[in-house]
Every structure is written in structure tokens, then in C-alpha cells.
Amino acid sequence: MHYKDVSTGKEFQEYLKEHEMVPSCMSEKYLECVRRAQQTVSNLLSLTDLERQYYKEVGIDLEKELRSWEAHRKVYIQVALSQCEFKKNIHNLAGWMSSNEAYKKTMIEYDLAPILVEYRPLDPEHCKRYLKAMGKL
């Protein structure tokens, strides 16, 4: 598998294993961005017709948003890969892995890395009120 072909979390893990690499604290940070982008893509794909109509009336081009989030996901995963290191280049692999795990644990413990996702499901009543007020429903 080539570096540029990696576009999913599963492929990311396979690439690391195939090339005997380990993630770093920085790669974990970018993987959070990958997860955010992937969840947003999923949310965009599962919008209801009412939500689609609402966003259209608000002036949001959902196709453009979808392409943008898909591109960001791919770029973030490649940046995360660039922040990984070959195991053979690390003189203290146990220390590297330990500090990486400590980083993830601390971010979760102090709630410092929430995955902020866009285009979450909307309240249908809000959509209906807005569209009715705009004369579109």
C-alpha cells in the first residue's frame, strides 16, 4: 500500500503495521480530526429531507460541504501518517509508546479533545418553523 492510498482508519492501521511504524502524540491529534471529518460525512449522508430543505434555504450547498469534509478527512489521515515514526528509529520504543498512551489518557481525562462534529441531526420542529416562516413549507 502506498502512502497516498491511505484514506480510512483501517488502512491507516494496516499501513503502520506493514511499514513497522508507531503513532505519535501529534498523529493522535490529527486522527481526532479524521474521526470528526468521518462523522460529519456520515451525518451529511444521513440528513433527512426536511434537514436538506432547511440547509438549502439557509444557503448551504450540501454537496460542496460533503466534498470538502471528504477531502479534509483524506488530508488529515495523510498528515497523521506523516507524524508517525518507524520503530527502528526510536531508541526507547517502550517510552515512546508509554508517553503516547499517557497523552491520549490525559486528553480524555481532562476532556480536552472533544470531537466536534458538524451537521448533527436538527430538531424537526425548528426546521418546520423556519421553513414555514420563509414560506417554503
mmCIF file of N, CA and C in Angstrom:
data_model
loop_
_atom_site.group_PDB
_atom_site.id
_atom_site.type_symbol
_atom_site.label_atom_id
_atom_site.label_comp_id
_atom_site.label_asym_id
_atom_site.label_seq_id
_atom_site.Cartn_x
_atom_site.Cartn_y
_atom_site.Cartn_z
ATOM 1 N N MET A 1 0.843 -1.178 0.000
ATOM 2 C CA MET A 1 0.000 0.000 0.000
ATOM 3 C C MET A 1 0.891 1.246 0.000
ATOM 4 N N HIS A 2 0.529 2.206 -0.822
ATOM 5 C CA HIS A 2 1.274 3.453 -0.929
ATOM 6 C C HIS A 2 0.688 4.502 0.025
ATOM 7 N N TYR A 3 1.531 5.376 0.505
ATOM 8 C CA TYR A 3 1.183 6.464 1.435
ATOM 9 C C TYR A 3 -0.064 7.226 0.983
ATOM 10 N N LYS A 4 -0.132 7.587 -0.288
ATOM 11 C CA LYS A 4 -1.247 8.390 -0.800
ATOM 12 C C LYS A 4 -2.554 7.606 -0.915
ATOM 13 N N ASP A 5 -2.478 6.274 -0.836
ATOM 14 C CA ASP A 5 -3.674 5.443 -0.964
ATOM 15 C C ASP A 5 -4.432 5.294 0.348
ATOM 16 N N VAL A 6 -3.832 5.679 1.449
ATOM 17 C CA VAL A 6 -4.462 5.521 2.757
ATOM 18 C C VAL A 6 -5.570 6.565 2.915
ATOM 19 N N SER A 7 -6.797 6.067 3.124
ATOM 20 C CA SER A 7 -7.904 7.016 3.256
ATOM 21 C C SER A 7 -8.893 6.641 4.359
ATOM 22 N N THR A 8 -8.658 5.547 5.060
ATOM 23 C CA THR A 8 -9.541 5.162 6.165
ATOM 24 C C THR A 8 -8.699 4.808 7.386
ATOM 25 N N GLY A 9 -9.369 4.753 8.527
ATOM 26 C CA GLY A 9 -8.676 4.375 9.754
ATOM 27 C C GLY A 9 -8.109 2.963 9.686
ATOM 28 N N LYS A 10 -8.864 2.060 9.065
ATOM 29 C CA LYS A 10 -8.387 0.684 8.934
ATOM 30 C C LYS A 10 -7.124 0.638 8.072
ATOM 31 N N GLU A 11 -7.139 1.362 6.955
ATOM 32 C CA GLU A 11 -5.957 1.412 6.084
ATOM 33 C C GLU A 11 -4.781 2.053 6.805
ATOM 34 N N PHE A 12 -5.062 3.043 7.655
ATOM 35 C CA PHE A 12 -4.023 3.696 8.453
ATOM 36 C C PHE A 12 -3.324 2.664 9.333
ATOM 37 N N GLN A 13 -4.112 1.853 10.046
ATOM 38 C CA GLN A 13 -3.549 0.823 10.921
ATOM 39 C C GLN A 13 -2.763 -0.215 10.117
ATOM 40 N N GLU A 14 -3.290 -0.603 8.955
ATOM 41 C CA GLU A 14 -2.595 -1.572 8.106
ATOM 42 C C GLU A 14 -1.260 -1.014 7.614
ATOM 43 N N TYR A 15 -1.268 0.266 7.237
ATOM 44 C CA TYR A 15 -0.049 0.906 6.749
ATOM 45 C C TYR A 15 1.022 0.920 7.839
ATOM 46 N N LEU A 16 0.622 1.286 9.057
ATOM 47 C CA LEU A 16 1.572 1.317 10.172
ATOM 48 C C LEU A 16 2.163 -0.065 10.417
ATOM 49 N N LYS A 17 1.308 -1.072 10.404
ATOM 50 C CA LYS A 17 1.774 -2.437 10.648
ATOM 51 C C LYS A 17 2.702 -2.894 9.525
ATOM 52 N N GLU A 18 2.304 -2.635 8.289
ATOM 53 C CA GLU A 18 3.082 -3.057 7.117
ATOM 54 C C GLU A 18 4.468 -2.418 7.093
ATOM 55 N N HIS A 19 4.555 -1.156 7.540
ATOM 56 C CA HIS A 19 5.825 -0.424 7.488
ATOM 57 C C HIS A 19 6.527 -0.352 8.842
ATOM 58 N N GLU A 20 6.036 -1.129 9.805
ATOM 59 C CA GLU A 20 6.615 -1.175 11.149
ATOM 60 C C GLU A 20 6.783 0.232 11.739
ATOM 61 N N MET A 21 5.658 0.925 11.812
ATOM 62 C CA MET A 21 5.633 2.282 12.339
ATOM 63 C C MET A 21 4.743 2.338 13.576
ATOM 64 N N VAL A 22 4.909 3.394 14.363
ATOM 65 C CA VAL A 22 4.067 3.631 15.535
ATOM 66 C C VAL A 22 3.559 5.075 15.483
ATOM 67 N N PRO A 23 2.358 5.296 16.007
ATOM 68 C CA PRO A 23 1.823 6.665 16.024
ATOM 69 C C PRO A 23 2.513 7.516 17.083
ATOM 70 N N SER A 24 2.372 8.812 16.948
ATOM 71 C CA SER A 24 2.912 9.757 17.931
ATOM 72 C C SER A 24 1.758 10.542 18.536
ATOM 73 N N CYS A 25 2.062 11.380 19.489
ATOM 74 C CA CYS A 25 1.038 12.244 20.077
ATOM 75 C C CYS A 25 0.422 13.147 19.006
ATOM 76 N N MET A 26 1.258 13.658 18.127
ATOM 77 C CA MET A 26 0.755 14.527 17.059
ATOM 78 C C MET A 26 -0.145 13.764 16.089
ATOM 79 N N SER A 27 0.220 12.538 15.770
ATOM 80 C CA SER A 27 -0.625 11.773 14.846
ATOM 81 C C SER A 27 -1.981 11.493 15.496
ATOM 82 N N GLU A 28 -1.993 11.279 16.814
ATOM 83 C CA GLU A 28 -3.262 11.062 17.515
ATOM 84 C C GLU A 28 -4.155 12.295 17.406
ATOM 85 N N LYS A 29 -3.539 13.463 17.492
ATOM 86 C CA LYS A 29 -4.304 14.704 17.383
ATOM 87 C C LYS A 29 -4.946 14.804 15.998
ATOM 88 N N TYR A 30 -4.189 14.468 14.962
ATOM 89 C CA TYR A 30 -4.751 14.510 13.612
ATOM 90 C C TYR A 30 -5.787 13.417 13.400
ATOM 91 N N LEU A 31 -5.631 12.283 14.066
ATOM 92 C CA LEU A 31 -6.631 11.217 13.956
ATOM 93 C C LEU A 31 -7.966 11.654 14.558
ATOM 94 N N GLU A 32 -7.918 12.528 15.557
ATOM 95 C CA GLU A 32 -9.160 13.105 16.089
ATOM 96 C C GLU A 32 -9.860 13.901 14.990
ATOM 97 N N CYS A 33 -9.090 14.632 14.207
ATOM 98 C CA CYS A 33 -9.656 15.393 13.090
ATOM 99 C C CYS A 33 -10.237 14.453 12.037
ATOM 100 N N VAL A 34 -9.579 13.322 11.819
ATOM 101 C CA VAL A 34 -10.082 12.314 10.866
ATOM 102 C C VAL A 34 -11.434 11.806 11.351
ATOM 103 N N ARG A 35 -11.528 11.478 12.635
ATOM 104 C CA ARG A 35 -12.788 10.969 13.188
ATOM 105 C C ARG A 35 -13.889 12.016 13.088
ATOM 106 N N ARG A 36 -13.543 13.255 13.354
ATOM 107 C CA ARG A 36 -14.529 14.346 13.255
ATOM 108 C C ARG A 36 -15.031 14.470 11.820
ATOM 109 N N ALA A 37 -14.111 14.461 10.875
ATOM 110 C CA ALA A 37 -14.496 14.587 9.471
ATOM 111 C C ALA A 37 -15.338 13.394 9.031
ATOM 112 N N GLN A 38 -14.955 12.191 9.451
ATOM 113 C CA GLN A 38 -15.716 10.998 9.064
ATOM 114 C C GLN A 38 -17.124 11.028 9.635
ATOM 115 N N GLN A 39 -17.259 11.436 10.891
ATOM 116 C CA GLN A 39 -18.592 11.507 11.494
ATOM 117 C C GLN A 39 -19.435 12.570 10.806
ATOM 118 N N THR A 40 -18.819 13.682 10.427
ATOM 119 C CA THR A 40 -19.548 14.736 9.726
ATOM 120 C C THR A 40 -20.005 14.252 8.353
ATOM 121 N N VAL A 41 -19.145 13.520 7.645
ATOM 122 C CA VAL A 41 -19.533 12.942 6.353
ATOM 123 C C VAL A 41 -20.734 12.018 6.552
ATOM 124 N N SER A 42 -20.676 11.180 7.570
ATOM 125 C CA SER A 42 -21.798 10.267 7.857
ATOM 126 C C SER A 42 -23.073 11.049 8.150
ATOM 127 N N ASN A 43 -22.935 12.113 8.927
ATOM 128 C CA ASN A 43 -24.102 12.946 9.248
ATOM 129 C C ASN A 43 -24.684 13.584 7.993
ATOM 130 N N LEU A 44 -23.831 14.087 7.128
ATOM 131 C CA LEU A 44 -24.305 14.708 5.888
ATOM 132 C C LEU A 44 -25.038 13.703 5.001
ATOM 133 N N LEU A 45 -24.517 12.495 4.943
ATOM 134 C CA LEU A 45 -25.137 11.469 4.100
ATOM 135 C C LEU A 45 -26.475 10.985 4.664
ATOM 136 N N SER A 46 -26.684 11.145 5.952
ATOM 137 C CA SER A 46 -27.921 10.639 6.556
ATOM 138 C C SER A 46 -28.915 11.741 6.923
ATOM 139 N N LEU A 47 -28.758 12.930 6.356
ATOM 140 C CA LEU A 47 -29.718 14.004 6.619
ATOM 141 C C LEU A 47 -31.105 13.621 6.099
ATOM 142 N N THR A 48 -32.126 14.048 6.816
ATOM 143 C CA THR A 48 -33.498 13.822 6.359
ATOM 144 C C THR A 48 -33.826 14.833 5.264
ATOM 145 N N ASP A 49 -34.902 14.589 4.555
ATOM 146 C CA ASP A 49 -35.329 15.520 3.504
ATOM 147 C C ASP A 49 -35.628 16.896 4.085
ATOM 148 N N LEU A 50 -36.229 16.917 5.268
ATOM 149 C CA LEU A 50 -36.541 18.188 5.931
ATOM 150 C C LEU A 50 -35.258 18.956 6.252
ATOM 151 N N GLU A 51 -34.256 18.249 6.775
ATOM 152 C CA GLU A 51 -32.981 18.901 7.090
ATOM 153 C C GLU A 51 -32.303 19.399 5.826
ATOM 154 N N ARG A 52 -32.351 18.619 4.754
ATOM 155 C CA ARG A 52 -31.771 19.051 3.472
ATOM 156 C C ARG A 52 -32.446 20.325 2.971
ATOM 157 N N GLN A 53 -33.764 20.351 3.071
ATOM 158 C CA GLN A 53 -34.508 21.531 2.634
ATOM 159 C C GLN A 53 -34.136 22.744 3.486
ATOM 160 N N TYR A 54 -34.025 22.531 4.790
ATOM 161 C CA TYR A 54 -33.645 23.614 5.698
ATOM 162 C C TYR A 54 -32.284 24.196 5.310
ATOM 163 N N TYR A 55 -31.287 23.318 5.155
ATOM 164 C CA TYR A 55 -29.947 23.801 4.815
ATOM 165 C C TYR A 55 -29.924 24.500 3.463
ATOM 166 N N LYS A 56 -30.704 24.008 2.521
ATOM 167 C CA LYS A 56 -30.782 24.643 1.201
ATOM 168 C C LYS A 56 -31.320 26.067 1.335
ATOM 169 N N GLU A 57 -32.363 26.216 2.135
ATOM 170 C CA GLU A 57 -32.968 27.540 2.324
ATOM 171 C C GLU A 57 -32.057 28.486 3.098
ATOM 172 N N VAL A 58 -31.219 27.945 3.964
ATOM 173 C CA VAL A 58 -30.269 28.769 4.720
ATOM 174 C C VAL A 58 -29.089 29.168 3.828
ATOM 175 N N GLY A 59 -28.958 28.510 2.675
ATOM 176 C CA GLY A 59 -27.908 28.862 1.733
ATOM 177 C C GLY A 59 -26.675 27.983 1.790
ATOM 178 N N ILE A 60 -26.817 26.796 2.334
ATOM 179 C CA ILE A 60 -25.672 25.895 2.436
ATOM 180 C C ILE A 60 -25.733 24.868 1.309
ATOM 181 N N ASP A 61 -24.653 24.777 0.560
ATOM 182 C CA ASP A 61 -24.532 23.810 -0.531
ATOM 183 C C ASP A 61 -24.017 22.501 0.074
ATOM 184 N N LEU A 62 -24.917 21.565 0.308
ATOM 185 C CA LEU A 62 -24.551 20.320 0.993
ATOM 186 C C LEU A 62 -23.593 19.463 0.177
ATOM 187 N N GLU A 63 -23.701 19.486 -1.145
ATOM 188 C CA GLU A 63 -22.768 18.716 -1.981
ATOM 189 C C GLU A 63 -21.345 19.259 -1.823
ATOM 190 N N LYS A 64 -21.226 20.574 -1.802
ATOM 191 C CA LYS A 64 -19.915 21.206 -1.620
ATOM 192 C C LYS A 64 -19.366 20.886 -0.236
ATOM 193 N N GLU A 65 -20.223 20.933 0.781
ATOM 194 C CA GLU A 65 -19.808 20.604 2.144
ATOM 195 C C GLU A 65 -19.326 19.161 2.230
ATOM 196 N N LEU A 66 -20.056 18.257 1.585
ATOM 197 C CA LEU A 66 -19.678 16.844 1.604
ATOM 198 C C LEU A 66 -18.309 16.645 0.965
ATOM 199 N N ARG A 67 -18.094 17.248 -0.204
ATOM 200 C CA ARG A 67 -16.783 17.132 -0.877
ATOM 201 C C ARG A 67 -15.673 17.700 -0.001
ATOM 202 N N SER A 68 -15.943 18.812 0.639
ATOM 203 C CA SER A 68 -14.947 19.458 1.496
ATOM 204 C C SER A 68 -14.578 18.567 2.681
ATOM 205 N N TRP A 69 -15.569 18.008 3.363
ATOM 206 C CA TRP A 69 -15.297 17.161 4.526
ATOM 207 C C TRP A 69 -14.601 15.873 4.115
ATOM 208 N N GLU A 70 -14.959 15.313 2.954
ATOM 209 C CA GLU A 70 -14.278 14.110 2.475
ATOM 210 C C GLU A 70 -12.809 14.407 2.175
ATOM 211 N N ALA A 71 -12.554 15.560 1.567
ATOM 212 C CA ALA A 71 -11.170 15.950 1.266
ATOM 213 C C ALA A 71 -10.385 16.180 2.554
ATOM 214 N N HIS A 72 -10.994 16.847 3.528
ATOM 215 C CA HIS A 72 -10.319 17.087 4.802
ATOM 216 C C HIS A 72 -9.976 15.768 5.489
ATOM 217 N N ARG A 73 -10.894 14.816 5.456
ATOM 218 C CA ARG A 73 -10.637 13.518 6.076
ATOM 219 C C ARG A 73 -9.409 12.866 5.462
ATOM 220 N N LYS A 74 -9.327 12.891 4.138
ATOM 221 C CA LYS A 74 -8.192 12.270 3.447
ATOM 222 C C LYS A 74 -6.880 12.997 3.779
ATOM 223 N N VAL A 75 -6.918 14.311 3.786
ATOM 224 C CA VAL A 75 -5.707 15.089 4.088
ATOM 225 C C VAL A 75 -5.267 14.868 5.534
ATOM 226 N N TYR A 76 -6.213 14.904 6.466
ATOM 227 C CA TYR A 76 -5.866 14.697 7.876
ATOM 228 C C TYR A 76 -5.236 13.330 8.101
ATOM 229 N N ILE A 77 -5.729 12.309 7.423
ATOM 230 C CA ILE A 77 -5.158 10.969 7.619
ATOM 231 C C ILE A 77 -3.738 10.912 7.075
ATOM 232 N N GLN A 78 -3.480 11.633 5.986
ATOM 233 C CA GLN A 78 -2.116 11.654 5.441
ATOM 234 C C GLN A 78 -1.184 12.452 6.343
ATOM 235 N N VAL A 79 -1.679 13.526 6.928
ATOM 236 C CA VAL A 79 -0.860 14.293 7.868
ATOM 237 C C VAL A 79 -0.582 13.449 9.114
ATOM 238 N N ALA A 80 -1.589 12.711 9.577
ATOM 239 C CA ALA A 80 -1.382 11.820 10.732
ATOM 240 C C ALA A 80 -0.297 10.796 10.412
ATOM 241 N N LEU A 81 -0.315 10.256 9.205
ATOM 242 C CA LEU A 81 0.724 9.302 8.802
ATOM 243 C C LEU A 81 2.104 9.939 8.831
ATOM 244 N N SER A 82 2.162 11.186 8.398
ATOM 245 C CA SER A 82 3.464 11.868 8.351
ATOM 246 C C SER A 82 4.040 12.102 9.741
ATOM 247 N N GLN A 83 3.193 12.038 10.765
ATOM 248 C CA GLN A 83 3.650 12.266 12.134
ATOM 249 C C GLN A 83 4.016 10.968 12.857
ATOM 250 N N CYS A 84 3.894 9.844 12.171
ATOM 251 C CA CYS A 84 4.272 8.551 12.756
ATOM 252 C C CYS A 84 5.767 8.321 12.560
ATOM 253 N N GLU A 85 6.299 7.368 13.294
ATOM 254 C CA GLU A 85 7.734 7.098 13.245
ATOM 255 C C GLU A 85 7.985 5.613 13.043
ATOM 256 N N PHE A 86 9.073 5.311 12.357
ATOM 257 C CA PHE A 86 9.483 3.916 12.190
ATOM 258 C C PHE A 86 10.010 3.396 13.520
ATOM 259 N N LYS A 87 9.587 2.198 13.880
ATOM 260 C CA LYS A 87 10.024 1.601 15.153
ATOM 261 C C LYS A 87 11.546 1.539 15.249
ATOM 262 N N LYS A 88 12.212 1.220 14.144
ATOM 263 C CA LYS A 88 13.667 1.066 14.172
ATOM 264 C C LYS A 88 14.398 2.383 14.440
ATOM 265 N N ASN A 89 13.725 3.520 14.266
ATOM 266 C CA ASN A 89 14.346 4.822 14.504
ATOM 267 C C ASN A 89 14.185 5.314 15.944
ATOM 268 N N ILE A 90 13.429 4.571 16.738
ATOM 269 C CA ILE A 90 13.161 5.002 18.112
ATOM 270 C C ILE A 90 14.047 4.210 19.063
ATOM 271 N N HIS A 91 14.902 4.917 19.789
ATOM 272 C CA HIS A 91 15.823 4.218 20.689
ATOM 273 C C HIS A 91 15.130 3.728 21.954
ATOM 274 N N ASN A 92 14.005 4.344 22.339
ATOM 275 C CA ASN A 92 13.279 3.930 23.527
ATOM 276 C C ASN A 92 11.811 3.713 23.151
ATOM 277 N N LEU A 93 11.539 2.607 22.493
ATOM 278 C CA LEU A 93 10.192 2.336 21.988
ATOM 279 C C LEU A 93 9.166 2.249 23.118
ATOM 280 N N ALA A 94 9.522 1.610 24.205
ATOM 281 C CA ALA A 94 8.588 1.490 25.334
ATOM 282 C C ALA A 94 8.228 2.874 25.880
ATOM 283 N N GLY A 95 9.219 3.745 25.996
ATOM 284 C CA GLY A 95 8.968 5.109 26.468
ATOM 285 C C GLY A 95 8.089 5.884 25.497
ATOM 286 N N TRP A 96 8.333 5.700 24.202
ATOM 287 C CA TRP A 96 7.552 6.372 23.157
ATOM 288 C C TRP A 96 6.082 5.960 23.274
ATOM 289 N N MET A 97 5.866 4.655 23.349
ATOM 290 C CA MET A 97 4.503 4.140 23.426
ATOM 291 C C MET A 97 3.824 4.567 24.733
ATOM 292 N N SER A 98 4.573 4.565 25.810
ATOM 293 C CA SER A 98 4.036 4.962 27.103
ATOM 294 C C SER A 98 3.608 6.430 27.096
ATOM 295 N N SER A 99 4.443 7.287 26.536
ATOM 296 C CA SER A 99 4.094 8.712 26.504
ATOM 297 C C SER A 99 2.905 8.967 25.584
ATOM 298 N N ASN A 100 2.812 8.203 24.513
ATOM 299 C CA ASN A 100 1.682 8.347 23.604
ATOM 300 C C ASN A 100 0.381 7.930 24.296
ATOM 301 N N GLU A 101 0.407 6.842 25.017
ATOM 302 C CA GLU A 101 -0.772 6.389 25.755
ATOM 303 C C GLU A 101 -1.132 7.381 26.860
ATOM 304 N N ALA A 102 -0.126 7.930 27.536
ATOM 305 C CA ALA A 102 -0.371 8.924 28.584
ATOM 306 C C ALA A 102 -1.024 10.178 27.990
ATOM 307 N N TYR A 103 -0.586 10.568 26.810
ATOM 308 C CA TYR A 103 -1.183 11.727 26.131
ATOM 309 C C TYR A 103 -2.670 11.478 25.880
ATOM 310 N N LYS A 104 -2.995 10.318 25.295
ATOM 311 C CA LYS A 104 -4.391 10.019 24.992
ATOM 312 C C LYS A 104 -5.236 9.972 26.264
ATOM 313 N N LYS A 105 -4.697 9.347 27.301
ATOM 314 C CA LYS A 105 -5.414 9.230 28.572
ATOM 315 C C LYS A 105 -5.666 10.609 29.184
ATOM 316 N N THR A 106 -4.673 11.478 29.156
ATOM 317 C CA THR A 106 -4.811 12.833 29.716
ATOM 318 C C THR A 106 -5.843 13.645 28.943
ATOM 319 N N MET A 107 -5.817 13.555 27.620
ATOM 320 C CA MET A 107 -6.780 14.298 26.815
ATOM 321 C C MET A 107 -8.207 13.857 27.129
ATOM 322 N N ILE A 108 -8.389 12.567 27.338
ATOM 323 C CA ILE A 108 -9.720 12.054 27.664
ATOM 324 C C ILE A 108 -10.096 12.429 29.097
ATOM 325 N N GLU A 109 -9.169 12.251 30.020
ATOM 326 C CA GLU A 109 -9.426 12.521 31.436
ATOM 327 C C GLU A 109 -9.855 13.961 31.681
ATOM 328 N N TYR A 110 -9.192 14.909 31.031
ATOM 329 C CA TYR A 110 -9.498 16.324 31.222
ATOM 330 C C TYR A 110 -10.458 16.873 30.175
ATOM 331 N N ASP A 111 -11.013 15.981 29.357
ATOM 332 C CA ASP A 111 -11.970 16.364 28.319
ATOM 333 C C ASP A 111 -11.430 17.507 27.455
ATOM 334 N N LEU A 112 -10.166 17.358 27.048
ATOM 335 C CA LEU A 112 -9.515 18.399 26.256
ATOM 336 C C LEU A 112 -9.617 18.157 24.755
ATOM 337 N N ALA A 113 -10.160 17.033 24.366
ATOM 338 C CA ALA A 113 -10.195 16.719 22.944
ATOM 339 C C ALA A 113 -11.577 16.241 22.509
ATOM 340 N N PRO A 114 -12.588 17.072 22.730
ATOM 341 C CA PRO A 114 -13.896 16.635 22.259
ATOM 342 C C PRO A 114 -13.903 16.627 20.727
ATOM 343 N N ILE A 115 -14.583 15.674 20.162
ATOM 344 C CA ILE A 115 -14.675 15.608 18.705
ATOM 345 C C ILE A 115 -15.909 16.392 18.301
ATOM 346 N N LEU A 116 -15.696 17.612 17.875
ATOM 347 C CA LEU A 116 -16.789 18.488 17.487
ATOM 348 C C LEU A 116 -17.229 18.135 16.075
ATOM 349 N N VAL A 117 -18.449 17.701 15.944
ATOM 350 C CA VAL A 117 -18.953 17.238 14.660
ATOM 351 C C VAL A 117 -19.972 18.226 14.115
ATOM 352 N N GLU A 118 -19.910 18.460 12.813
ATOM 353 C CA GLU A 118 -20.837 19.371 12.149
ATOM 354 C C GLU A 118 -22.029 18.603 11.602
ATOM 355 N N TYR A 119 -23.106 19.316 11.360
ATOM 356 C CA TYR A 119 -24.313 18.782 10.727
ATOM 357 C C TYR A 119 -24.918 17.622 11.512
ATOM 358 N N ARG A 120 -25.053 17.841 12.798
ATOM 359 C CA ARG A 120 -25.753 16.857 13.622
ATOM 360 C C ARG A 120 -27.244 16.948 13.306
ATOM 361 N N PRO A 121 -28.018 15.936 13.654
ATOM 362 C CA PRO A 121 -29.464 15.988 13.379
ATOM 363 C C PRO A 121 -30.098 17.230 14.009
ATOM 364 N N LEU A 122 -30.987 17.851 13.263
ATOM 365 C CA LEU A 122 -31.668 19.056 13.727
ATOM 366 C C LEU A 122 -33.026 18.708 14.322
ATOM 367 N N ASP A 123 -33.537 19.612 15.112
ATOM 368 C CA ASP A 123 -34.885 19.459 15.659
ATOM 369 C C ASP A 123 -35.879 19.686 14.520
ATOM 370 N N PRO A 124 -36.691 18.687 14.194
ATOM 371 C CA PRO A 124 -37.632 18.835 13.075
ATOM 372 C C PRO A 124 -38.586 20.018 13.249
ATOM 373 N N GLU A 125 -38.980 20.294 14.488
ATOM 374 C CA GLU A 125 -39.892 21.425 14.728
ATOM 375 C C GLU A 125 -39.220 22.754 14.391
ATOM 376 N N HIS A 126 -37.940 22.882 14.701
ATOM 377 C CA HIS A 126 -37.192 24.094 14.355
ATOM 378 C C HIS A 126 -37.174 24.275 12.835
ATOM 379 N N CYS A 127 -36.884 23.194 12.125
ATOM 380 C CA CYS A 127 -36.845 23.250 10.662
ATOM 381 C C CYS A 127 -38.194 23.667 10.102
ATOM 382 N N LYS A 128 -39.259 23.060 10.619
ATOM 383 C CA LYS A 128 -40.606 23.363 10.120
ATOM 384 C C LYS A 128 -40.984 24.815 10.375
ATOM 385 N N ARG A 129 -40.675 25.316 11.593
ATOM 386 C CA ARG A 129 -40.989 26.723 11.909
ATOM 387 C C ARG A 129 -40.243 27.667 10.972
ATOM 388 N N TYR A 130 -38.957 27.394 10.748
ATOM 389 C CA TYR A 130 -38.150 28.246 9.875
ATOM 390 C C TYR A 130 -38.686 28.220 8.450
ATOM 391 N N LEU A 131 -38.921 27.028 7.933
ATOM 392 C CA LEU A 131 -39.381 26.909 6.552
ATOM 393 C C LEU A 131 -40.781 27.510 6.380
ATOM 394 N N LYS A 132 -41.629 27.367 7.389
ATOM 395 C CA LYS A 132 -42.965 27.956 7.328
ATOM 396 C C LYS A 132 -42.867 29.478 7.323
ATOM 397 N N ALA A 133 -41.983 30.026 8.163
ATOM 398 C CA ALA A 133 -41.788 31.474 8.221
ATOM 399 C C ALA A 133 -41.245 32.021 6.908
ATOM 400 N N MET A 134 -40.435 31.227 6.209
ATOM 401 C CA MET A 134 -39.876 31.643 4.918
ATOM 402 C C MET A 134 -40.850 31.388 3.769
ATOM 403 N N GLY A 135 -41.996 30.772 4.090
ATOM 404 C CA GLY A 135 -42.998 30.473 3.059
ATOM 405 C C GLY A 135 -42.574 29.322 2.151
ATOM 406 N N LYS A 136 -41.721 28.448 2.638
ATOM 407 C CA LYS A 136 -41.201 27.332 1.838
ATOM 408 C C LYS A 136 -41.823 25.993 2.227
ATOM 409 N N LEU A 137 -42.749 26.014 3.177
ATOM 410 C CA LEU A 137 -43.349 24.756 3.620
ATOM 411 C C LEU A 137 -44.836 24.832 3.538
#
